[in-house]
mmCIF file of C-alpha atoms in Angstrom:
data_model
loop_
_atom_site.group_PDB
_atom_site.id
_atom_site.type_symbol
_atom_site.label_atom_id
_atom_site.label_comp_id
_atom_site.label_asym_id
_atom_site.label_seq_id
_atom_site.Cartn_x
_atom_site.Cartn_y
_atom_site.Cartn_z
ATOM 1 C CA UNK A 751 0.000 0.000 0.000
ATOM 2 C CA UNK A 752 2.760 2.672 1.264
ATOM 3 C CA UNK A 753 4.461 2.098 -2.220
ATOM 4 C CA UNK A 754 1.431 3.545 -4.106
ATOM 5 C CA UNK A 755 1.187 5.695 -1.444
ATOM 6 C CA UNK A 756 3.643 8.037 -2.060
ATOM 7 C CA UNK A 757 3.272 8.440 -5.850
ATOM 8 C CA UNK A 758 0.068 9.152 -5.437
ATOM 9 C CA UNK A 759 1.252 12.275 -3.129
ATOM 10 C CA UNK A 760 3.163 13.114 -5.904
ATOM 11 C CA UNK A 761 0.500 13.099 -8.270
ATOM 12 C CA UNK A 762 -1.627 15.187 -6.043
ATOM 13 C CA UNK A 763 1.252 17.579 -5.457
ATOM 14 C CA UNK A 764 1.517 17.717 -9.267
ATOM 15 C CA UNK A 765 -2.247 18.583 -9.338
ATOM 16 C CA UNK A 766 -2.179 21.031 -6.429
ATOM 17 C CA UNK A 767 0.887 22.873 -8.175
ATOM 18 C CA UNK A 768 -1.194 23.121 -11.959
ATOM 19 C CA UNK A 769 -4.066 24.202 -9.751
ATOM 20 C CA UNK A 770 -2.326 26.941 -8.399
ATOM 21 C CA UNK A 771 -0.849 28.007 -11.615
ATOM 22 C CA UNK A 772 -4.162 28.556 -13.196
ATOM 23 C CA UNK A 773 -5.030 30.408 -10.090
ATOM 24 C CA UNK A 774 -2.291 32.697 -11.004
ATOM 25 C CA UNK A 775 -0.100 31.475 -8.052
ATOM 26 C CA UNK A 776 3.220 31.512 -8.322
ATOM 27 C CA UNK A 777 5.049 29.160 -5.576
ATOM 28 C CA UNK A 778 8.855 30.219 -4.730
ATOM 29 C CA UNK A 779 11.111 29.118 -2.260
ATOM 30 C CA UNK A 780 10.035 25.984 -2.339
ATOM 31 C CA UNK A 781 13.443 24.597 -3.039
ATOM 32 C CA UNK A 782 14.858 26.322 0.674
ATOM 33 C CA UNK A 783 11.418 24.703 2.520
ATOM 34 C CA UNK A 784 12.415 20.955 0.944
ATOM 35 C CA UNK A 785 16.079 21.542 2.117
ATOM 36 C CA UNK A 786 15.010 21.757 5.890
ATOM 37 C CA UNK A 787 12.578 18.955 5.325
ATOM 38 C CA UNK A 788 15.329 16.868 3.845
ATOM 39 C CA UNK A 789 17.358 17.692 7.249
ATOM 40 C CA UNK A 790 14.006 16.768 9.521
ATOM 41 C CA UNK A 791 13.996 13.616 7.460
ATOM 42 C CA UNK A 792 17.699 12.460 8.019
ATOM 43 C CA UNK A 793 17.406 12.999 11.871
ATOM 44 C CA UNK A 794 14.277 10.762 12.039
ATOM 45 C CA UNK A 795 16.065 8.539 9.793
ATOM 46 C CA UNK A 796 19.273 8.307 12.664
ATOM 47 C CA UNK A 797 16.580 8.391 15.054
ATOM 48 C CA UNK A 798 15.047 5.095 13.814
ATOM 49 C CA UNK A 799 18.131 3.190 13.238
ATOM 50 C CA UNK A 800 19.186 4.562 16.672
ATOM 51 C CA UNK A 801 15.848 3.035 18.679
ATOM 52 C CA UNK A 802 15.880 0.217 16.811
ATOM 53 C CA UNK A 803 18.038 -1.942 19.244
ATOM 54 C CA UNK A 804 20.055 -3.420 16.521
ATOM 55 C CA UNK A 805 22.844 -1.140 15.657
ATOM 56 C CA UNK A 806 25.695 -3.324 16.499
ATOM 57 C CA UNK A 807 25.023 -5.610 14.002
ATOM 58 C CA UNK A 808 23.924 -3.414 11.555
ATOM 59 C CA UNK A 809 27.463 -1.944 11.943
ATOM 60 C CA UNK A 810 29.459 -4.967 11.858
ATOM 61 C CA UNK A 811 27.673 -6.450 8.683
ATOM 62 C CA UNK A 812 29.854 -2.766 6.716
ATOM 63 C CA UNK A 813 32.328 -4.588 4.947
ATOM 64 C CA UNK A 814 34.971 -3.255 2.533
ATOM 65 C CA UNK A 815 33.319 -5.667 -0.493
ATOM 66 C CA UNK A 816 30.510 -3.282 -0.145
ATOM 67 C CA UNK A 817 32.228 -1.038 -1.862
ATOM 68 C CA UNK A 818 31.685 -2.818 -4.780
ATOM 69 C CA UNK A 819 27.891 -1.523 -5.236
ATOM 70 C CA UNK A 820 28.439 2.024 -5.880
ATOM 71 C CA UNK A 821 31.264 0.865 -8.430
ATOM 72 C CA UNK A 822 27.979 -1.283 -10.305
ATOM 73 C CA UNK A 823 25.874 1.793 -9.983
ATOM 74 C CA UNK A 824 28.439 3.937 -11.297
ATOM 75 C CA UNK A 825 29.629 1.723 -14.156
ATOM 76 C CA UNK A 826 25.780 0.691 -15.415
ATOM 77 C CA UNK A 827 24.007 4.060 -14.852
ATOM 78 C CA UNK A 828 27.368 5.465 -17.177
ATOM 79 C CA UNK A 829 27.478 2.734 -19.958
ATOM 80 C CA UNK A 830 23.512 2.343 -20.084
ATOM 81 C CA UNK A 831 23.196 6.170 -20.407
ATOM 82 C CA UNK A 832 26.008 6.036 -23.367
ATOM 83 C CA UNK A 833 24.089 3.186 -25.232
ATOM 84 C CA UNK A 834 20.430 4.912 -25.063
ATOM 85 C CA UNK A 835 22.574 8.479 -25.944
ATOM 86 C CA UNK A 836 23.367 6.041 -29.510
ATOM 87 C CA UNK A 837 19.152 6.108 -29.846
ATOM 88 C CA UNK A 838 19.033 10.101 -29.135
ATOM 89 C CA UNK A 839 19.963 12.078 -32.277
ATOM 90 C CA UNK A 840 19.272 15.064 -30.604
ATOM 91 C CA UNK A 841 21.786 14.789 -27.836
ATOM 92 C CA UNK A 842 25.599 13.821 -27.874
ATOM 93 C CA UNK A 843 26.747 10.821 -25.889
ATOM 94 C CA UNK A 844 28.587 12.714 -23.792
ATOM 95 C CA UNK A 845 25.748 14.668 -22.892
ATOM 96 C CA UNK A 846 23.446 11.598 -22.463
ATOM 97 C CA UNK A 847 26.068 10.565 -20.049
ATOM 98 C CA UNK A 848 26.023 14.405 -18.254
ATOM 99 C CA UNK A 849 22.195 13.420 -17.779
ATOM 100 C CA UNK A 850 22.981 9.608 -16.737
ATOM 101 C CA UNK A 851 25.756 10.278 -14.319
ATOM 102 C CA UNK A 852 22.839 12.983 -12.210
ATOM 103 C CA UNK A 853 22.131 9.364 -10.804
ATOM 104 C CA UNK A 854 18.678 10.866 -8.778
ATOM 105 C CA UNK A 855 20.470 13.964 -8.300
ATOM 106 C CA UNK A 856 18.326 16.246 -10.341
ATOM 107 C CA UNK A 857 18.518 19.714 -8.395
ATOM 108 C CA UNK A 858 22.670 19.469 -8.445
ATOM 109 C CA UNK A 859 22.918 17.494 -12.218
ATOM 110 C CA UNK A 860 20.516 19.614 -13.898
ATOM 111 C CA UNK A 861 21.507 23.248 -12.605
ATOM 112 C CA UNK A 862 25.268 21.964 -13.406
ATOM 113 C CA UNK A 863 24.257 21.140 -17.028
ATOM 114 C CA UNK A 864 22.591 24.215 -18.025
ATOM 115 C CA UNK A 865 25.546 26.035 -16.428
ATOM 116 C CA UNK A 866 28.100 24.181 -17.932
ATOM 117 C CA UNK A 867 26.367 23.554 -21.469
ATOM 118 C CA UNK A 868 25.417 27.004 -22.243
ATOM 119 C CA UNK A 869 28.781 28.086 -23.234
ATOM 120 C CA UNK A 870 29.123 25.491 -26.302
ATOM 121 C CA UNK A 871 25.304 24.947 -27.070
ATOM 122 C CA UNK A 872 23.789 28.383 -26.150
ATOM 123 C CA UNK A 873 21.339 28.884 -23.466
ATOM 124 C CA UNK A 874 18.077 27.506 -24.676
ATOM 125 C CA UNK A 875 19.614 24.133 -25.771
ATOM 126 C CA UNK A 876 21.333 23.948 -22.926
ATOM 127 C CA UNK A 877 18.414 24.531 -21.008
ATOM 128 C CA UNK A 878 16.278 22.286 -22.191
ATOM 129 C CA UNK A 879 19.075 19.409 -21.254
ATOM 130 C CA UNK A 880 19.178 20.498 -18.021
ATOM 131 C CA UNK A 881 15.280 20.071 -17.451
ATOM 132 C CA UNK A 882 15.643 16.391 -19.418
ATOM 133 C CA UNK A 883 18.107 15.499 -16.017
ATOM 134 C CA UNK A 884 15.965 17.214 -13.855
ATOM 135 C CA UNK A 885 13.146 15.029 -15.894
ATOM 136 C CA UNK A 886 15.246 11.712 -15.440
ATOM 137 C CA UNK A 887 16.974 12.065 -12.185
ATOM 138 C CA UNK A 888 12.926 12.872 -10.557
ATOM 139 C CA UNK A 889 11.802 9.305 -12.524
ATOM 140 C CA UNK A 890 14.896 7.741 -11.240
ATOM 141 C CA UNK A 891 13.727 8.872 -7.361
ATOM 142 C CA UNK A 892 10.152 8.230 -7.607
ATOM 143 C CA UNK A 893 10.847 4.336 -9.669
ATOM 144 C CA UNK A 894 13.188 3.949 -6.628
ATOM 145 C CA UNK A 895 10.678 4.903 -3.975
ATOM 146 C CA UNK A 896 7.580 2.858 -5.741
ATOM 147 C CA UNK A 897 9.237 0.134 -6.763
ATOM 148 C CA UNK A 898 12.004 -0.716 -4.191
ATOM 149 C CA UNK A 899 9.780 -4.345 -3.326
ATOM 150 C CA UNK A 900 9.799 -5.220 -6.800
ATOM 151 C CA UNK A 901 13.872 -4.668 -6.932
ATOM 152 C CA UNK A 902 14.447 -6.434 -3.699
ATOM 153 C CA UNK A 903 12.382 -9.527 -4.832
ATOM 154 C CA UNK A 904 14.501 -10.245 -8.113
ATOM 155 C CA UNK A 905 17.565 -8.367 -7.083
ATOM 156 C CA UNK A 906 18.014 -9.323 -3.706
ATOM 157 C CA UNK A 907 18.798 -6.881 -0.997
ATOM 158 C CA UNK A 908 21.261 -4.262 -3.147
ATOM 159 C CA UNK A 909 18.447 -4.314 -5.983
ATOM 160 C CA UNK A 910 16.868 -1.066 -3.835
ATOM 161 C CA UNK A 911 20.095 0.306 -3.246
ATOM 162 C CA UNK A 912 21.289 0.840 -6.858
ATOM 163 C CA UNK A 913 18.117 2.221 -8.741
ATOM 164 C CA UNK A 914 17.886 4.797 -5.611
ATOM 165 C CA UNK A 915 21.336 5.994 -6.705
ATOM 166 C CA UNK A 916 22.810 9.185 -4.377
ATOM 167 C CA UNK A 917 19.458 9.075 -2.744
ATOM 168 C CA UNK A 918 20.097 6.044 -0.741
ATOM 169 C CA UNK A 919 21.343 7.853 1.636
ATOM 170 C CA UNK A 920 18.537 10.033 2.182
ATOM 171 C CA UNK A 921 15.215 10.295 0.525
ATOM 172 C CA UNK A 922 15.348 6.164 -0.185
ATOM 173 C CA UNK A 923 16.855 5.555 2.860
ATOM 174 C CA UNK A 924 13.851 4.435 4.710
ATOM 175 C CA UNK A 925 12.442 2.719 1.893
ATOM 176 C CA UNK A 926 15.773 0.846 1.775
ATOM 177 C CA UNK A 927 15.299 0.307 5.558
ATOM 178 C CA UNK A 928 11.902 -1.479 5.315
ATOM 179 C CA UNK A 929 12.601 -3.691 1.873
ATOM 180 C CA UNK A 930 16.467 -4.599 2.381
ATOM 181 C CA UNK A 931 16.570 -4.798 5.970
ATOM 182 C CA UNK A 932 17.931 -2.541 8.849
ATOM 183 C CA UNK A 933 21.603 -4.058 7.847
ATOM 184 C CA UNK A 934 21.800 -2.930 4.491
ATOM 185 C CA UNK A 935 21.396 0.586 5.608
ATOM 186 C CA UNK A 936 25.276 1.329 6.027
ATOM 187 C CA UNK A 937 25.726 -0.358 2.472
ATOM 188 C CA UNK A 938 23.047 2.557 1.413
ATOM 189 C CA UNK A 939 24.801 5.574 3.523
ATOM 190 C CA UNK A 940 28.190 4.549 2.012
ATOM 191 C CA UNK A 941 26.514 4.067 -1.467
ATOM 192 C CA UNK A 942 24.656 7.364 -1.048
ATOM 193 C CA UNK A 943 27.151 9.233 -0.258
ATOM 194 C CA UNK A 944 30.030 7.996 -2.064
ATOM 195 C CA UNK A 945 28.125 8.548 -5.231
ATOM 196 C CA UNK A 946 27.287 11.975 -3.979
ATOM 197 C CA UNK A 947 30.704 12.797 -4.390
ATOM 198 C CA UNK A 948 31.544 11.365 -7.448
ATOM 199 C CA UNK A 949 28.223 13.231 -9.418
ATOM 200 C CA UNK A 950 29.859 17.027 -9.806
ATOM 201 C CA UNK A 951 33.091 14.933 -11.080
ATOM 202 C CA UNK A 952 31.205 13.061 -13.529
ATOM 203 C CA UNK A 953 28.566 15.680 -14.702
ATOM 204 C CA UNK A 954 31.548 18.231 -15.223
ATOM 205 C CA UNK A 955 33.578 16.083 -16.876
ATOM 206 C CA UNK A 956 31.060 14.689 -19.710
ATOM 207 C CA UNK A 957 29.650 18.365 -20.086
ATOM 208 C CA UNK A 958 33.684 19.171 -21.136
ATOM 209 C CA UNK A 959 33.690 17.036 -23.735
ATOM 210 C CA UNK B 1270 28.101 16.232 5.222
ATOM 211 C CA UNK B 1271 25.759 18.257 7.353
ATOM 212 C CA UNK B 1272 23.685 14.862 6.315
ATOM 213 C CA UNK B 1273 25.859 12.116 7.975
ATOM 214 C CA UNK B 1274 25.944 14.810 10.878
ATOM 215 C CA UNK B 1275 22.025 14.187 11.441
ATOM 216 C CA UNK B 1276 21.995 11.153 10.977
ATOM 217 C CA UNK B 1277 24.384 10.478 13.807
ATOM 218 C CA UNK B 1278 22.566 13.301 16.053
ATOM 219 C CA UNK B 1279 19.323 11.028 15.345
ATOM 220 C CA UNK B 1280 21.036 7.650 15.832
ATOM 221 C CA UNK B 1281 22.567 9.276 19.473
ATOM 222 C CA UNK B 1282 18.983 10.704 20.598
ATOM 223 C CA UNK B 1283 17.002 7.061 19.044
ATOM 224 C CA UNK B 1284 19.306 5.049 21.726
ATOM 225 C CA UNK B 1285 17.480 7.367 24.147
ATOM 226 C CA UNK B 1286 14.202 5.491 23.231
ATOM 227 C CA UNK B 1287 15.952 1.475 23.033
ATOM 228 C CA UNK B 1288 13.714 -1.276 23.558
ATOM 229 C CA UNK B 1289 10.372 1.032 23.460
ATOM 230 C CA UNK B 1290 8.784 -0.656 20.259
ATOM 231 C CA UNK B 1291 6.349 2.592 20.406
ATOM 232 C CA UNK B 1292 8.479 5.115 19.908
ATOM 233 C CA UNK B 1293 10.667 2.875 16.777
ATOM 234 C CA UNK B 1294 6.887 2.727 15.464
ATOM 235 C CA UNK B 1295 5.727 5.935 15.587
ATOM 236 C CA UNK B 1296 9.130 6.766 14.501
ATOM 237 C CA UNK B 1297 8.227 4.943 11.296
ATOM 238 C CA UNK B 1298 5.119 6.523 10.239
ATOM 239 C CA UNK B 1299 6.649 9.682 10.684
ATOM 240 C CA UNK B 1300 9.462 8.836 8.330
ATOM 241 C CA UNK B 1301 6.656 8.399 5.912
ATOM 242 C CA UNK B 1302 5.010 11.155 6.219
ATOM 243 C CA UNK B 1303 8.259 13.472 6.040
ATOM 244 C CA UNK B 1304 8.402 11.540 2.503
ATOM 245 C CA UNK B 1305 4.912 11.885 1.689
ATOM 246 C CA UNK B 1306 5.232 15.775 2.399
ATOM 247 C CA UNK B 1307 8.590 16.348 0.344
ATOM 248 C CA UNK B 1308 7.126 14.276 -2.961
ATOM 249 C CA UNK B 1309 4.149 16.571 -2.860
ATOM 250 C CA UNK B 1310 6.329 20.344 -2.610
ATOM 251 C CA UNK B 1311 8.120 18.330 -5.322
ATOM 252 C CA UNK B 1312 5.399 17.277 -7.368
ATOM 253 C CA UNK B 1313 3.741 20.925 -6.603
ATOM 254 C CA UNK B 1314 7.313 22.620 -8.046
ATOM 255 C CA UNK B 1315 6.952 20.858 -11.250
ATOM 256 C CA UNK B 1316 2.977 21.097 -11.182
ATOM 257 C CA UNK B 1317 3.658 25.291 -11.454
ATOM 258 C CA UNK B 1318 6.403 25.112 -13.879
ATOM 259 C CA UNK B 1319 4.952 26.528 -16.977
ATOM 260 C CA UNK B 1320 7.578 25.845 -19.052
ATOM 261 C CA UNK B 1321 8.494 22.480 -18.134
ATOM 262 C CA UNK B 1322 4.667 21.418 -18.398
ATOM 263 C CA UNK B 1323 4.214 22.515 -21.501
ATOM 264 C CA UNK B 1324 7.389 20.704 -23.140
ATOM 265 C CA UNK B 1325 6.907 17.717 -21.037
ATOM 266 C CA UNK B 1326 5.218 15.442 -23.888
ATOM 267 C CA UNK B 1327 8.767 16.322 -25.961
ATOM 268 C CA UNK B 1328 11.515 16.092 -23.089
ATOM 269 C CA UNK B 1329 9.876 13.336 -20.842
ATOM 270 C CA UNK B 1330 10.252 10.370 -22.962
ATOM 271 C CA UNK B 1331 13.898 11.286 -23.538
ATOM 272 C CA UNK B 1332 14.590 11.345 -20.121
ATOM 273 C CA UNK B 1333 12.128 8.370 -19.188
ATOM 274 C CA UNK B 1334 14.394 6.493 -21.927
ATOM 275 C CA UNK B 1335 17.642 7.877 -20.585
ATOM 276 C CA UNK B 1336 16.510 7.207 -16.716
ATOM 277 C CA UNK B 1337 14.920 3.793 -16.929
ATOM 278 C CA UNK B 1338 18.475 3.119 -19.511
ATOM 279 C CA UNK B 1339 20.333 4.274 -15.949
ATOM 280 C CA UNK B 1340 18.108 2.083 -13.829
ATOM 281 C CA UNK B 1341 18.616 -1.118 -16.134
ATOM 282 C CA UNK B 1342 22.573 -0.590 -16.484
ATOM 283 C CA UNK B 1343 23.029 -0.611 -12.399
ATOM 284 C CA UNK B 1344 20.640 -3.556 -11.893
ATOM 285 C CA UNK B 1345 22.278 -5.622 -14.433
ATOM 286 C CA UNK B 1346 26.228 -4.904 -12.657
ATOM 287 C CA UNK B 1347 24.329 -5.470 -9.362
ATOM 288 C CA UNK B 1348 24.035 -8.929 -10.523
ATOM 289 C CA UNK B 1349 27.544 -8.972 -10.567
ATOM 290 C CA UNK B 1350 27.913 -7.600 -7.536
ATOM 291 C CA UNK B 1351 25.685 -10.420 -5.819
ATOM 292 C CA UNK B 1352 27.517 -12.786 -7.206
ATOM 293 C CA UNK B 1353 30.872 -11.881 -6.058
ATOM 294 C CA UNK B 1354 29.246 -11.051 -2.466
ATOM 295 C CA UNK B 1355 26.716 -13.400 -1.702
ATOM 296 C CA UNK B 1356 29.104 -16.666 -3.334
ATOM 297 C CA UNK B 1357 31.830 -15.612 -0.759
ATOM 298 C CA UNK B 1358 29.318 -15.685 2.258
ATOM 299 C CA UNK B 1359 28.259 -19.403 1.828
#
């Protein structure tokens, strides 16, 4: 039920947001609100994990072969991008790969892109890239969040971990929690945030070639 | 950074509440609801985005293709990855 759930909220948000438009309603700022949310949300995540009497073992399943799943995330979301970039015409590979390597990270990938585009493909090309990440990195969250059961079941407890991409360490986190199990969730942090790193890297380098 | 931060504040006050299986519940549904409220402000950002609503038929199957291209290429290594890790635990 909770994964239909939250795309539904989504949807509604969607709704509530075209509503307001025809209202003549403007909504700004919204970006600073979510921020502070996304704070409230990691310190109930610790808070869980903390109260959840297990932590101990959580901690001493981490193990350095772990590592290995951002590496798969990396290396699939990259390649995978590059092959469907052969089916867009429109687009470079390189800049299929700019959108690819956002892995869930729209606000950061797609405000990179249409900064670092512009120079070489003028402003409203480089624009509309940037909202095609924005586009794909928001799939890429909400397919993580609705259909992190359906990843476990046939991909075993890492299946969630990958499609959430840099958000498994925060907004999937929970979701990761409930499907993978309370000791996968330092294989998510690490995953999370190791990816976080690497997306500036990435998106900067492909949008230089 | 300021992330791993909270989550370790929240993991220090959650031992607070150990063996209370209320609290760990209740901790739960609020979880969800944090996520519930942050997918609607989301889903009400792009709702009021003129532009990006009106182009959406011609950008959103790109990046649908591109994304679910992402998705596919991750799984697929994953299996890999389970082999290599879940073959040296038996």
């Amino acid at each position: 039920m909770s994964n239909l759930l939250l795309p539904m909220i989504f949807v509604a948000g969607c709704l509530a947001g075209l509503l307001l438009d025809w209202a003549g309603v403007t909504v700004d700022g919204l970006h600073d609100i979510s921020l502070y949310i996304l704070y409230a949300l990691m310190l109930q995540v610790g808070f869980s994990i903390g109260c959840s009497d297990n932590l101990g073992q959580v901690l001493r399943t981490a193990r350095p072969r772990y590592l290995l799943v951002p590496l798969a995330t990396v290396t699939g979301s990259l390649l995978f991008s590059a092959l469907a970039g052969l089916l867009l015409s429109r687009w470079s590979v390189a800049q299929c790969l700019a959108v690819g390597s956002g892995m869930g990270y729209y606000s950061l990938s797609s405000i990179l892109i249409m900064q670092l585009e512009a120079p070489s493909i003028g402003a409203q090309l480089a624009a509309e890239l940037g909202t095609i990440a924005l586009l794909a990195n928001i799939f890429r969250e909400i397919i993580a969040l609705a259909g992190a059961p359906l990843f476990r079941r046939y991909f075993g407890p890492l299946g969630p971990i990958t499609v959430a991409g840099v958000t498994s360490v925060d907004v999937s986190l929970p979701t990761i929690m409930r499907t993978s199990g309370p000791e996968m969730v330092p294989v998510a942090i690490l995953h999370g945030l190791l990816i976080e790193v690497s997306i500036p890297l990435f998106v900067s380098f492909f949008c230089s070639l | 950074m300021v992330i791993l931060l909270l989550i370790i504040v929240g993991v220090l006050a959650g031992r607070l509440f150990r063996r209370r299986g209320a609290v760990a519940r209740w901790a739960n549904v609020a979880i969800t609801v944090t996520i519930g409220v942050m997918l609607f402000m989301l889903g009400m950002a792009i709702g009021n985005d003129h532009h990006l609503l009106s182009n959406l038929g011609n950008y959103g199957w790109q990046a649908l293709l591109l994304c679910v291209a992402a998705i596919v290429g991750s799984l697929l290594f994953t299996v890999a990855v389970n082999a290599v890790i879940y073959k040296k635990k038996r």
